[in-house]
XYZ file of C-alpha atoms in Angstrom:
742
model
C -6.956 31.611 -7.630
C -7.023 35.021 -9.314
C -4.280 37.610 -9.376
C -4.628 41.368 -9.498
C -5.406 41.303 -13.199
C -8.178 38.789 -12.623
C -9.866 41.177 -10.185
C -9.883 44.222 -12.472
C -12.776 43.137 -14.740
C -14.904 42.312 -11.705
C -14.183 45.712 -10.132
C -15.019 47.434 -13.376
C -18.229 45.432 -13.474
C -19.191 46.586 -9.972
C -18.418 50.221 -10.808
C -20.508 49.844 -13.908
C -23.549 48.692 -11.910
C -23.098 51.600 -9.541
C -22.959 54.027 -12.442
C -26.196 52.623 -13.846
C -28.007 53.247 -10.585
C -26.562 56.745 -10.432
C -27.776 57.490 -13.954
C -31.359 56.381 -13.207
C -33.588 59.270 -12.095
C -35.476 58.964 -8.878
C -38.706 57.142 -9.684
C -42.105 58.512 -8.803
C -43.488 57.468 -5.455
C -46.442 55.164 -5.252
C -49.542 55.680 -3.210
C -47.781 54.226 -0.187
C -44.739 56.438 -0.642
C -42.566 53.557 -1.860
C -41.005 52.959 -5.242
C -43.443 51.049 -7.474
C -40.632 49.135 -9.146
C -37.076 48.229 -8.255
C -33.861 49.836 -9.271
C -30.956 47.861 -10.694
C -29.707 45.331 -8.209
C -33.072 44.957 -6.458
C -35.856 42.569 -7.318
C -37.757 44.137 -10.222
C -41.503 44.654 -9.730
C -43.906 43.723 -12.552
C -44.107 46.597 -15.024
C -45.299 47.102 -18.568
C -42.149 48.864 -19.649
C -39.756 47.407 -22.201
C -36.563 45.638 -21.110
C -33.055 46.395 -22.271
C -30.700 43.382 -22.542
C -27.021 43.861 -21.998
C -23.967 41.642 -21.694
C -22.157 40.547 -18.543
C -19.624 38.032 -17.175
C -20.521 34.352 -17.623
C -17.654 32.349 -16.100
C -13.939 32.726 -15.450
C -13.585 35.468 -18.123
C -14.356 32.809 -20.741
C -17.598 34.189 -22.179
C -20.573 36.446 -21.694
C -24.108 36.138 -20.406
C -27.132 38.393 -20.539
C -28.380 40.354 -17.561
C -31.454 42.490 -17.301
C -31.600 46.250 -16.826
C -35.066 47.392 -15.732
C -35.785 50.966 -16.842
C -37.568 53.019 -14.267
C -39.151 55.586 -16.579
C -40.829 55.619 -19.968
C -38.698 54.638 -22.944
C -40.233 57.305 -25.122
C -39.357 60.107 -22.701
C -35.839 58.840 -21.913
C -34.434 57.617 -25.217
C -31.123 59.526 -24.787
C -30.535 57.917 -21.398
C -31.300 54.442 -22.780
C -28.867 54.919 -25.657
C -26.252 55.951 -23.124
C -26.890 52.736 -21.146
C -26.568 50.590 -24.247
C -23.269 52.288 -25.109
C -21.946 51.637 -21.612
C -22.961 47.961 -21.879
C -21.131 47.574 -25.180
C -18.000 49.267 -23.876
C -18.061 47.048 -20.797
C -18.348 43.920 -22.934
C -15.390 45.007 -25.023
C -13.292 45.688 -21.928
C -13.943 42.191 -20.593
C -13.239 40.586 -23.942
C -9.873 42.289 -24.084
C -8.958 41.050 -20.590
C -9.882 37.428 -21.264
C -7.055 34.888 -20.820
C -6.929 31.403 -22.326
C -7.854 28.616 -19.924
C -5.452 25.640 -19.831
C -5.879 22.531 -17.667
C -3.674 19.464 -17.208
C -3.936 16.050 -15.564
C -0.566 14.488 -14.679
C -0.232 10.868 -13.463
C 2.923 8.907 -12.623
C 2.602 5.196 -11.788
C 5.630 3.388 -10.406
C 4.541 1.213 -7.445
C 3.258 -1.769 -9.399
C 2.154 -4.544 -7.076
C 2.697 -7.584 -9.282
C 5.831 -6.630 -11.210
C 9.062 -4.841 -10.377
C 8.406 -1.193 -9.433
C 9.436 1.594 -11.791
C 11.736 4.196 -10.291
C 11.193 7.291 -12.416
C 7.508 7.730 -13.401
C 6.298 9.444 -10.190
C 9.370 11.670 -10.268
C 8.836 12.435 -13.976
C 5.186 13.259 -13.375
C 5.981 15.592 -10.482
C 8.503 17.475 -12.615
C 6.081 17.802 -15.543
C 3.305 18.966 -13.201
C 5.534 21.665 -11.778
C 6.584 22.721 -15.281
C 2.996 23.041 -16.523
C 1.902 24.923 -13.415
C 4.613 27.477 -14.016
C 3.350 27.934 -17.581
C -0.155 28.859 -16.498
C -1.885 25.466 -16.473
C -4.391 24.506 -13.793
C -2.732 21.190 -12.893
C -4.067 18.107 -11.125
C -1.235 15.756 -10.124
C -1.502 12.124 -8.981
C 0.959 9.306 -8.435
C 0.568 5.548 -8.032
C -3.122 5.193 -8.843
C -5.021 1.935 -8.968
C -7.681 1.389 -11.627
C -10.579 2.849 -9.666
C -8.724 6.040 -8.819
C -7.348 6.434 -12.330
C -10.878 6.173 -13.668
C -12.134 8.703 -11.111
C -9.297 11.109 -11.909
C -10.113 11.011 -15.625
C -13.819 11.490 -15.006
C -13.240 14.523 -12.783
C -10.756 15.987 -15.235
C -13.220 15.643 -18.117
C -15.540 18.157 -16.463
C -12.656 20.651 -16.136
C -11.632 20.128 -19.752
C -15.119 21.047 -20.969
C -14.600 24.568 -19.625
C -11.057 24.957 -20.985
C -9.428 26.046 -24.219
C -6.489 23.640 -23.879
C -6.558 20.265 -22.072
C -3.471 18.080 -21.594
C -2.999 14.630 -20.032
C 0.478 13.299 -19.225
C 0.883 9.672 -18.065
C 4.135 7.976 -17.050
C 4.203 4.286 -16.192
C 3.495 0.982 -17.921
C 1.399 0.821 -21.068
C 0.852 -1.796 -23.756
C -0.881 -2.547 -27.035
C -3.257 -5.513 -27.079
C -5.464 -6.478 -30.002
C -4.973 -3.169 -31.774
C -5.842 -1.050 -28.728
C -3.529 0.881 -26.409
C -3.898 0.473 -22.650
C -2.541 2.292 -19.603
C -1.759 0.023 -16.671
C -2.791 0.973 -13.108
C -0.700 -0.095 -10.141
C -3.074 -2.882 -9.043
C -3.210 -4.700 -12.395
C -2.094 -8.347 -12.360
C -2.715 -9.037 -16.088
C -2.129 -12.762 -15.987
C -3.844 -13.110 -19.366
C -4.467 -10.866 -22.355
C -8.172 -11.367 -21.650
C -7.755 -9.453 -18.365
C -6.751 -6.204 -20.056
C -10.248 -4.774 -20.434
C -11.030 -5.457 -16.760
C -7.747 -4.346 -15.210
C -6.333 -1.590 -17.465
C -7.677 1.672 -18.910
C -7.922 2.207 -22.633
C -6.322 5.167 -24.375
C -9.754 6.096 -25.697
C -10.867 6.881 -22.139
C -8.015 9.383 -21.875
C -8.914 10.922 -25.230
C -12.526 11.234 -24.101
C -11.363 13.097 -20.976
C -9.760 15.882 -23.037
C -12.401 15.918 -25.772
C -14.316 18.877 -24.336
C -11.478 21.400 -24.693
C -12.218 24.158 -27.163
C -8.923 24.816 -29.002
C -6.358 22.065 -28.428
C -6.256 18.590 -26.858
C -2.937 16.902 -26.009
C -2.244 13.372 -24.703
C 1.366 12.490 -23.804
C 2.238 8.906 -22.836
C 5.664 8.079 -21.423
C 4.381 4.521 -21.157
C 6.355 2.461 -23.641
C 8.792 0.979 -21.138
C 9.907 -2.645 -21.556
C 6.808 -4.273 -20.156
C 7.190 -7.196 -17.711
C 3.470 -7.984 -18.004
C 3.932 -9.040 -21.632
C 6.550 -11.630 -20.717
C 4.294 -13.491 -18.294
C 0.826 -13.058 -19.845
C -0.984 -15.993 -21.374
C -2.675 -15.252 -24.712
C -6.399 -15.933 -24.848
C -6.575 -15.866 -28.683
C -4.328 -14.924 -31.597
C -6.092 -11.621 -32.221
C -5.123 -10.234 -28.827
C -1.399 -10.933 -28.749
C 0.156 -8.233 -26.518
C 2.806 -6.032 -28.094
C 6.011 -4.736 -26.533
C 5.129 -1.059 -26.870
C 2.179 1.091 -27.893
C 0.437 0.899 -31.270
C -0.191 3.542 -33.899
C -3.215 5.839 -33.506
C -5.072 8.366 -35.644
C -5.460 11.802 -34.084
C -8.732 13.689 -34.391
C -9.061 17.356 -35.282
C -7.348 19.686 -32.785
C -5.760 16.661 -31.065
C -2.112 15.730 -30.541
C -1.089 12.288 -29.232
C 2.562 11.749 -28.309
C 4.334 8.520 -27.285
C 7.803 8.219 -25.785
C 8.783 5.551 -28.341
C 7.918 4.559 -31.880
C 5.156 2.088 -32.700
C 5.884 -1.308 -31.137
C 9.144 -0.085 -29.541
C 10.087 0.384 -25.905
C 11.406 3.421 -24.073
C 14.018 3.597 -21.351
C 13.296 4.512 -17.734
C 16.690 6.196 -17.588
C 19.514 6.067 -15.060
C 19.186 9.676 -13.965
C 16.561 11.616 -12.070
C 14.145 11.464 -15.028
C 13.542 9.362 -18.125
C 15.105 10.616 -21.391
C 11.655 11.485 -22.746
C 10.586 13.381 -19.617
C 13.891 15.259 -19.616
C 13.293 16.392 -23.188
C 9.720 17.432 -22.411
C 10.903 19.465 -19.437
C 13.209 21.364 -21.771
C 10.804 21.900 -24.673
C 7.153 21.451 -23.712
C 6.216 24.937 -22.558
C 8.287 27.068 -24.922
C 5.855 29.934 -25.556
C 4.633 30.563 -29.074
C 6.185 27.411 -30.603
C 4.019 25.350 -32.964
C 3.331 21.895 -31.476
C 4.706 20.172 -34.576
C 8.069 21.886 -34.134
C 7.905 21.435 -30.356
C 7.622 17.634 -30.558
C 10.201 17.637 -33.337
C 12.670 19.203 -30.906
C 11.710 16.565 -28.307
C 12.396 13.841 -30.893
C 15.857 15.248 -31.613
C 16.733 15.591 -27.918
C 15.687 12.023 -27.066
C 17.604 10.544 -30.003
C 20.756 12.373 -28.937
C 20.361 11.322 -25.302
C 19.926 7.631 -26.183
C 22.291 7.354 -29.152
C 24.693 5.098 -27.249
C 22.056 2.558 -26.174
C 22.850 -1.033 -27.301
C 19.411 -1.337 -28.934
C 19.806 1.928 -30.817
C 18.426 5.394 -30.138
C 14.932 5.850 -28.761
C 12.588 7.534 -31.243
C 9.454 9.168 -29.840
C 6.279 9.152 -31.920
C 3.700 11.899 -32.316
C 0.388 11.789 -34.160
C -1.217 14.965 -35.562
C -4.416 15.536 -37.517
C -4.257 17.385 -40.833
C -3.317 20.972 -40.031
C -3.135 24.120 -42.115
C -0.323 26.593 -42.336
C -1.119 28.519 -39.165
C 0.832 27.761 -36.012
C -0.917 25.713 -33.322
C 0.750 26.546 -30.011
C 0.418 24.862 -26.647
C 1.486 27.907 -24.637
C 0.940 31.433 -25.892
C 3.725 33.987 -25.627
C 1.718 35.866 -23.001
C 1.310 32.778 -20.786
C 4.106 33.747 -18.432
C 2.205 36.821 -17.317
C -0.790 34.694 -16.351
C 1.103 31.963 -14.471
C 0.300 33.458 -11.094
C -3.385 32.618 -11.537
C -2.696 28.897 -11.800
C -3.853 26.501 -9.106
C -2.209 23.185 -8.304
C -3.897 20.111 -6.867
C -1.502 17.349 -5.796
C -3.520 14.493 -4.371
C -0.591 12.141 -3.968
C 2.719 13.891 -3.587
C 5.950 12.120 -4.517
C 9.381 13.056 -5.741
C 9.704 16.802 -6.224
C 6.110 17.913 -5.637
C 4.485 21.012 -7.048
C 4.345 24.051 -4.783
C 2.094 23.574 -1.773
C 0.290 26.060 0.395
C 1.686 27.023 3.795
C 0.752 24.220 6.231
C -1.664 24.794 9.062
C 0.487 24.621 12.196
C -2.434 23.417 14.292
C -3.061 20.643 11.783
C 0.611 19.640 11.993
C 0.371 19.469 15.773
C -2.761 17.362 15.490
C -1.033 14.883 13.182
C 2.013 14.603 15.446
C -0.257 14.234 18.474
C -1.989 11.259 16.849
C 1.350 9.607 16.079
C 2.648 10.174 19.619
C -0.589 8.756 21.027
C -0.125 5.578 19.000
C 3.472 5.191 20.185
C 2.331 5.985 23.742
C 5.672 6.330 25.509
C 7.140 9.075 27.686
C 9.881 9.518 25.111
C 7.382 10.065 22.306
C 5.508 12.708 24.317
C 8.800 14.436 25.170
C 9.639 14.590 21.473
C 6.183 15.971 20.708
C 6.468 18.681 23.369
C 9.895 19.682 22.117
C 8.320 20.371 18.723
C 4.933 21.678 19.901
C 5.509 23.271 23.294
C 2.453 25.520 23.318
C -1.196 25.293 22.373
C -4.030 22.958 23.216
C -2.240 19.855 21.957
C 0.708 20.615 24.230
C -1.665 20.713 27.223
C -3.125 17.346 26.288
C 0.333 15.891 25.595
C 1.580 16.859 29.067
C -1.463 15.206 30.591
C -0.850 11.979 28.649
C 2.828 12.013 29.540
C 1.962 12.453 33.200
C -0.320 9.424 33.134
C 2.420 7.241 31.667
C 5.113 8.494 34.047
C 2.862 7.858 37.056
C 2.380 4.163 36.298
C 5.964 3.252 35.391
C 7.495 0.914 38.003
C 10.641 2.146 39.715
C 13.757 0.771 38.087
C 11.869 -0.773 35.192
C 11.803 0.590 31.681
C 8.437 1.505 30.299
C 6.967 -1.219 28.145
C 5.744 -0.377 24.678
C 2.066 0.205 24.183
C 0.586 -1.785 21.353
C 3.182 -4.573 21.491
C 3.675 -6.047 18.022
C 1.439 -9.027 17.477
C 3.097 -12.391 17.827
C 4.868 -14.167 20.668
C 7.431 -12.242 22.674
C 9.867 -13.754 25.138
C 11.552 -17.155 25.472
C 9.781 -19.911 27.428
C 12.981 -21.908 27.880
C 14.531 -19.366 30.266
C 14.194 -19.396 34.083
C 10.811 -18.322 35.416
C 10.094 -14.742 36.429
C 11.772 -13.744 39.681
C 14.449 -16.428 39.638
C 17.939 -15.098 40.378
C 20.995 -16.605 38.697
C 24.680 -16.035 39.321
C 26.093 -15.259 35.862
C 29.346 -13.643 34.679
C 30.335 -12.784 38.262
C 27.287 -10.624 38.971
C 23.694 -11.111 39.960
C 20.954 -10.193 37.508
C 17.399 -11.236 37.077
C 16.068 -13.105 34.042
C 12.471 -12.317 33.323
C 10.171 -14.585 31.355
C 7.652 -12.787 29.173
C 8.732 -9.297 28.140
C 12.368 -9.185 27.011
C 14.909 -7.717 29.375
C 16.292 -4.249 28.804
C 19.985 -4.615 28.104
C 20.982 -1.729 30.347
C 19.823 -3.845 33.311
C 22.773 -6.204 32.954
C 26.108 -6.604 31.259
C 26.065 -7.447 27.545
C 28.605 -10.210 28.019
C 26.069 -12.132 30.080
C 23.844 -12.754 27.070
C 23.528 -16.299 25.809
C 22.293 -17.602 22.439
C 18.516 -17.457 22.353
C 18.229 -14.602 24.863
C 16.046 -11.643 23.961
C 16.555 -8.014 24.914
C 15.444 -4.521 24.037
C 17.688 -1.519 24.706
C 15.007 1.143 24.927
C 11.252 1.349 24.999
C 11.015 2.079 21.267
C 13.845 -0.265 20.261
C 13.074 -3.562 18.499
C 13.208 -6.868 20.357
C 16.538 -8.529 19.557
C 17.411 -12.249 19.592
C 20.978 -13.395 20.294
C 22.337 -15.793 17.660
C 25.112 -18.309 18.353
C 28.454 -18.585 16.603
C 28.914 -21.346 14.058
C 29.639 -22.188 10.424
C 27.157 -22.574 7.590
C 27.063 -23.259 3.883
C 25.905 -20.136 2.003
C 24.181 -20.239 -1.386
C 22.373 -23.013 -3.232
C 23.664 -26.273 -4.699
C 23.528 -26.696 -8.503
C 20.742 -29.276 -8.133
C 18.311 -26.987 -6.255
C 15.062 -26.394 -8.128
C 14.616 -22.773 -9.174
C 18.266 -21.924 -8.571
C 19.853 -18.855 -10.199
C 23.498 -18.575 -11.201
C 24.189 -15.706 -8.778
C 23.527 -18.046 -5.817
C 26.757 -19.946 -6.183
C 29.158 -21.482 -5.959
C 28.345 -22.442 -2.389
C 30.896 -21.552 0.250
C 31.346 -22.095 3.971
C 31.023 -18.930 6.058
C 32.361 -18.820 9.623
C 30.478 -16.821 12.265
C 33.260 -15.954 14.715
C 31.410 -13.351 16.772
C 27.860 -13.488 18.059
C 25.321 -10.926 16.981
C 21.667 -10.204 17.625
C 18.936 -9.924 14.995
C 15.589 -8.200 15.374
C 12.981 -10.816 16.193
C 10.565 -9.331 13.668
C 10.936 -7.038 10.684
C 10.843 -3.388 11.778
C 7.204 -2.451 12.274
C 5.182 0.610 11.374
C 5.081 1.526 15.072
C 8.873 1.409 15.382
C 9.367 3.473 12.249
C 6.848 5.984 13.606
C 9.081 6.381 16.647
C 11.955 7.168 14.327
C 9.819 9.784 12.582
C 8.645 11.659 15.656
C 11.620 11.255 18.007
C 14.260 11.431 15.298
C 12.343 14.134 13.417
C 12.888 12.157 10.223
C 10.953 12.645 7.019
C 11.598 10.290 4.150
C 12.655 11.972 0.924
C 12.081 8.750 -0.962
C 9.932 8.604 -4.071
C 7.529 6.423 -2.171
C 5.664 3.849 -4.211
C 3.221 2.358 -1.757
C -0.181 1.993 -3.346
C -2.221 5.016 -2.335
C 0.661 7.064 -0.944
C 3.406 6.778 1.658
C 3.808 4.433 4.608
C 2.449 7.187 6.870
C -1.036 6.612 5.461
C -1.070 3.137 7.011
C -0.376 4.158 10.616
C -3.376 2.258 11.981
C -1.646 -1.026 11.150
C 1.111 -0.473 13.666
C 2.040 -4.167 13.952
C 2.557 -4.592 10.206
C 6.111 -4.507 8.890
C 6.913 -1.039 7.626
C 7.050 -0.953 3.835
C 7.597 1.670 1.201
C 10.994 2.512 2.654
C 14.104 2.759 0.537
C 17.513 1.346 1.388
C 18.494 4.879 2.400
C 15.500 5.106 4.760
C 16.420 1.778 6.343
C 20.035 2.864 6.808
C 18.898 6.183 8.318
C 16.770 4.263 10.821
C 19.758 2.181 11.964
C 21.865 5.315 12.372
C 19.139 6.962 14.464
C 18.707 3.799 16.542
C 22.455 3.793 17.197
C 22.345 7.385 18.467
C 19.161 6.838 20.428
C 20.243 3.635 22.192
C 23.956 4.350 22.495
C 24.720 0.967 20.885
C 25.661 0.054 17.330
C 22.838 -1.043 15.019
C 23.023 -1.613 11.265
C 21.523 -3.538 8.389
C 22.591 -7.187 8.180
C 25.040 -8.323 5.554
C 23.857 -10.941 3.064
C 25.839 -13.589 4.910
C 24.383 -12.614 8.292
C 20.876 -12.585 6.872
C 21.197 -16.043 5.317
C 22.752 -17.470 8.478
C 19.859 -16.092 10.514
C 17.306 -17.384 7.993
C 18.700 -20.914 7.758
C 18.914 -21.321 11.523
C 21.788 -23.839 11.418
C 25.266 -23.673 12.956
C 26.856 -26.726 11.311
C 28.305 -26.548 7.808
C 27.562 -30.237 7.308
C 23.811 -29.620 7.599
C 21.999 -30.203 4.289
C 21.171 -27.125 2.220
C 17.401 -26.863 2.277
C 15.306 -24.804 -0.148
C 13.470 -23.282 2.812
C 14.431 -22.943 6.449
C 11.927 -25.637 7.461
C 12.721 -28.068 4.628
C 12.037 -28.572 0.929
C 8.237 -28.897 0.843
C 6.714 -25.885 -0.917
C 3.144 -26.693 0.123
C 4.038 -26.381 3.809
C 5.301 -22.811 3.325
C 1.981 -21.355 4.489
C 2.776 -22.471 8.051
C 6.004 -20.485 8.066
C 5.553 -17.576 5.667
C 3.099 -15.143 4.118
C 3.385 -16.000 0.423
C 1.524 -15.745 -2.876
C -1.004 -18.415 -2.010
C -4.587 -19.379 -2.802
C -5.968 -16.542 -0.641
C -4.019 -13.962 -2.669
C -5.082 -15.603 -5.910
C -8.743 -15.376 -4.886
C -8.508 -11.814 -3.572
C -6.845 -10.425 -6.684
C -8.709 -12.700 -9.121
C -5.362 -13.659 -10.558
C -4.738 -16.514 -12.949
C -1.008 -16.895 -12.308
C -0.055 -20.115 -10.553
C 0.182 -19.795 -6.789
C 1.535 -21.971 -4.012
C -1.108 -24.620 -3.335
C -1.797 -23.650 0.258
C -3.665 -20.923 2.113
C -1.910 -18.703 4.675
C -4.997 -16.562 5.332
C -3.416 -13.260 4.260
C -3.865 -12.136 0.644
C -1.637 -9.118 1.313
C 0.777 -8.041 4.039
C 0.212 -9.535 7.506
C 1.112 -8.347 11.017
C 4.529 -9.551 12.148
C 4.826 -12.772 14.112
C 1.761 -14.523 12.686
C 3.665 -17.525 11.369
C 5.881 -20.122 13.023
C 9.446 -19.018 13.877
C 12.574 -20.664 12.527
C 15.126 -22.601 14.581
C 16.698 -19.380 15.901
C 13.337 -18.032 17.102
C 13.083 -15.413 14.333
C 9.795 -14.574 12.632
C 9.054 -13.637 9.018
C 12.526 -14.388 7.712
C 10.775 -15.692 4.611
C 7.774 -14.033 2.992
C 5.576 -11.108 4.070
C 8.089 -8.457 2.920
C 11.511 -8.476 1.314
C 14.251 -7.231 3.636
C 17.010 -4.823 2.682
C 20.570 -5.937 3.459
C 23.731 -3.851 3.453
C 25.426 -5.363 0.384
C 25.884 -3.994 -3.086
C 24.667 -6.494 -5.641
C 27.058 -8.386 -7.865
C 26.404 -11.599 -9.761
C 29.986 -12.614 -8.906
C 29.747 -12.092 -5.135
C 29.961 -15.801 -4.316
C 33.015 -16.283 -6.520
C 35.090 -14.074 -4.230
C 36.430 -15.839 -1.124
C 35.713 -14.089 2.184
C 36.875 -14.751 5.705
C 33.921 -13.261 7.575
C 30.357 -12.057 7.202
C 31.145 -8.478 6.227
C 28.928 -6.827 3.638
C 30.189 -6.403 0.081
C 30.248 -2.673 -0.572
C 32.091 -0.725 -3.228
C 32.186 2.669 -4.898
C 29.524 3.502 -7.471
C 27.226 0.854 -6.074
C 24.342 0.537 -8.530
C 21.852 -1.847 -6.945
C 21.417 -3.165 -3.418
C 20.207 -6.594 -2.329
C 16.905 -7.553 -0.721
C 16.298 -11.034 0.662
C 13.438 -13.228 1.832
C 10.634 -12.882 -0.733
C 7.262 -11.298 -0.056
C 3.525 -11.929 0.162
C 3.346 -11.488 -3.611
C 5.984 -14.111 -4.457
C 5.887 -17.866 -5.025
C 8.061 -20.783 -3.996
C 11.134 -19.947 -6.081
C 11.534 -16.531 -4.469
C 10.910 -17.910 -0.963
C 14.068 -20.027 -1.114
C 16.623 -19.041 1.515
C 19.347 -18.601 -1.119
C 17.250 -16.437 -3.460
C 18.657 -12.940 -4.074
C 16.662 -9.947 -5.306
C 18.263 -6.744 -6.503
C 16.933 -3.248 -7.051
C 18.028 0.386 -6.911
C 18.585 1.669 -3.350
C 16.052 4.464 -3.916
C 13.301 1.947 -4.641
C 10.492 1.978 -2.113
C 7.679 -0.507 -2.637
C 4.814 -2.125 -0.788
C 6.722 -5.418 -0.732
C 10.047 -4.227 0.767
C 10.890 -3.646 4.435
C 13.923 -4.438 6.597
C 15.242 -5.755 9.901
C 18.345 -4.836 11.892
C 21.326 -6.496 13.563
C 23.364 -5.577 16.627
C 26.985 -6.783 16.972
C 27.747 -8.232 20.433
C 30.703 -9.031 22.634
C 31.653 -12.664 22.927
C 28.980 -14.488 24.928
C 29.575 -17.297 27.425
């Protein structure tokens, strides 16, 4: 994109060509009355005259090329005119040279959604902030987040071609990195790294990044905020002594005109930070683009800022490292003092937008309507089309939407709620209820129990529900299963294999009031309904591999993932407004009661809902099994069974528990309402209320996921993470408090 100043040289160039044609005398006519040779700007005809070579624009104001000026009369007779042309050419070249601006390009990557270790919260947010900062300083920025190895490699290859045409090239990477065998490696989101021997196949070497910036003419900068405490190191097996993985990044030697900066010193780790950005990213945002500052002083200021910000850390202050080549006494600046005046010519490419994204162009309204139309078509309910038409009431998509709505309304039976199109896969309905059409006298009124699709609760009084009944309160509401009252023993006994201290001591929890739990985890289709009808857009720093949950809309029967605790809570609040009934996230106690499927406190505490046998888990849960091990070529031990799904599976594909609930273990973790505390079980409680308190740091997720083994599948296992975390392995389900049932 070029501003007004970028157009001036081109306009001067065009005026110059016009002036050359005006200066040329009219050529003699040929025998046919036509010009025997062309004038400037036409195709020259063969002629024995000499050629004058001048200078012209080559590319993006970065250099000059030669163009030809064909004289139309004899050189001997027109020497004064030719000298005038040469003078004009020289003056034009000088005018372009004076207008030339330095070309700066940047590649910014933030990886947080790691599939085989705990996600990182800040890197995508850090990268987005740095990208925005560089764009404002005149860099042509390419921004990515959460890239697997293939896409990281592609991004570097594409950037290398841009760097070859630039004066300054910069790469910023935030995420996990490590030193193995003397080499530094950046870790993509899909790396498993079960062994140090896997590094070359699954990670990208620092040298590849250095090669990507090598073509820049004046200055090359590589910044790695990748020294975080690395969970891969703790679990990797070592193939040989020479490739022992280190905790941080190792020392490097910078080449001429190259600067390499790390967020921590050699072999040390850097903090992810408790705020919006890491300490290192915060310092860079303050210092990186100060115009006219020598890079040695610039990174010295960053060093000072990070040390001050981390001085109170128990392990001591964080000390960034920077590696320079030998430099002379002249300043080497990243951003010239005049850069601010050229910032308007910068372009931004954000291929995966997360956090606070760089500025985007104005969206195409027709394209927005098309996207919403596709979502409404997948939901395929009258309500969804009504919501679409409220947002897009005119245009061709509105015409089509009214037609689709009319088709649905025409086929809906009188007095019956519309059934959802694309019913989530898995069994629906209870076979142990009276057959379709049978009328029972219950609670003093007559209502009809229907086998197959669950009843809509508005068709009868809530107090008529019995344990095991299923209902749905609206066409886009989840199917709910009524749970009985009872008492159960929460937590794990001291003798349970794989037990953690925060799972005890065990305590008996009474369930005084019945409640209903969603039969399946909330699906992509149901969350889509929330998006279009509730007009909700997640503000979460989404860490699903390849982008946000919205990029996986074709898998409508999968559990929705990449939703934060805040997203899940917002869904329950919308569902409450939409249905007119109270929905919320389950408490930890409610979730464990539902997962265990027992109502008697004397029942033995099993590791899993179905028993203690780990190898039988594949019948009941989507876990880290042999199929996942094969698919990801992992060497980490898996459960010795095969569930058929290396990754996430549609809901309802595995056997239900004793309460008729599906996917209570495995497939995806499930958010619960509670704040996490290691001492939760030490505090006596009289009911199943969630533990919540001010300044809640982390929330709890239960149930394990498709990427977890037997220890994490245990019913008592508790996982904890920040409520803003959104990962491919975390979803949720909902509960609905009920009146006392018969």
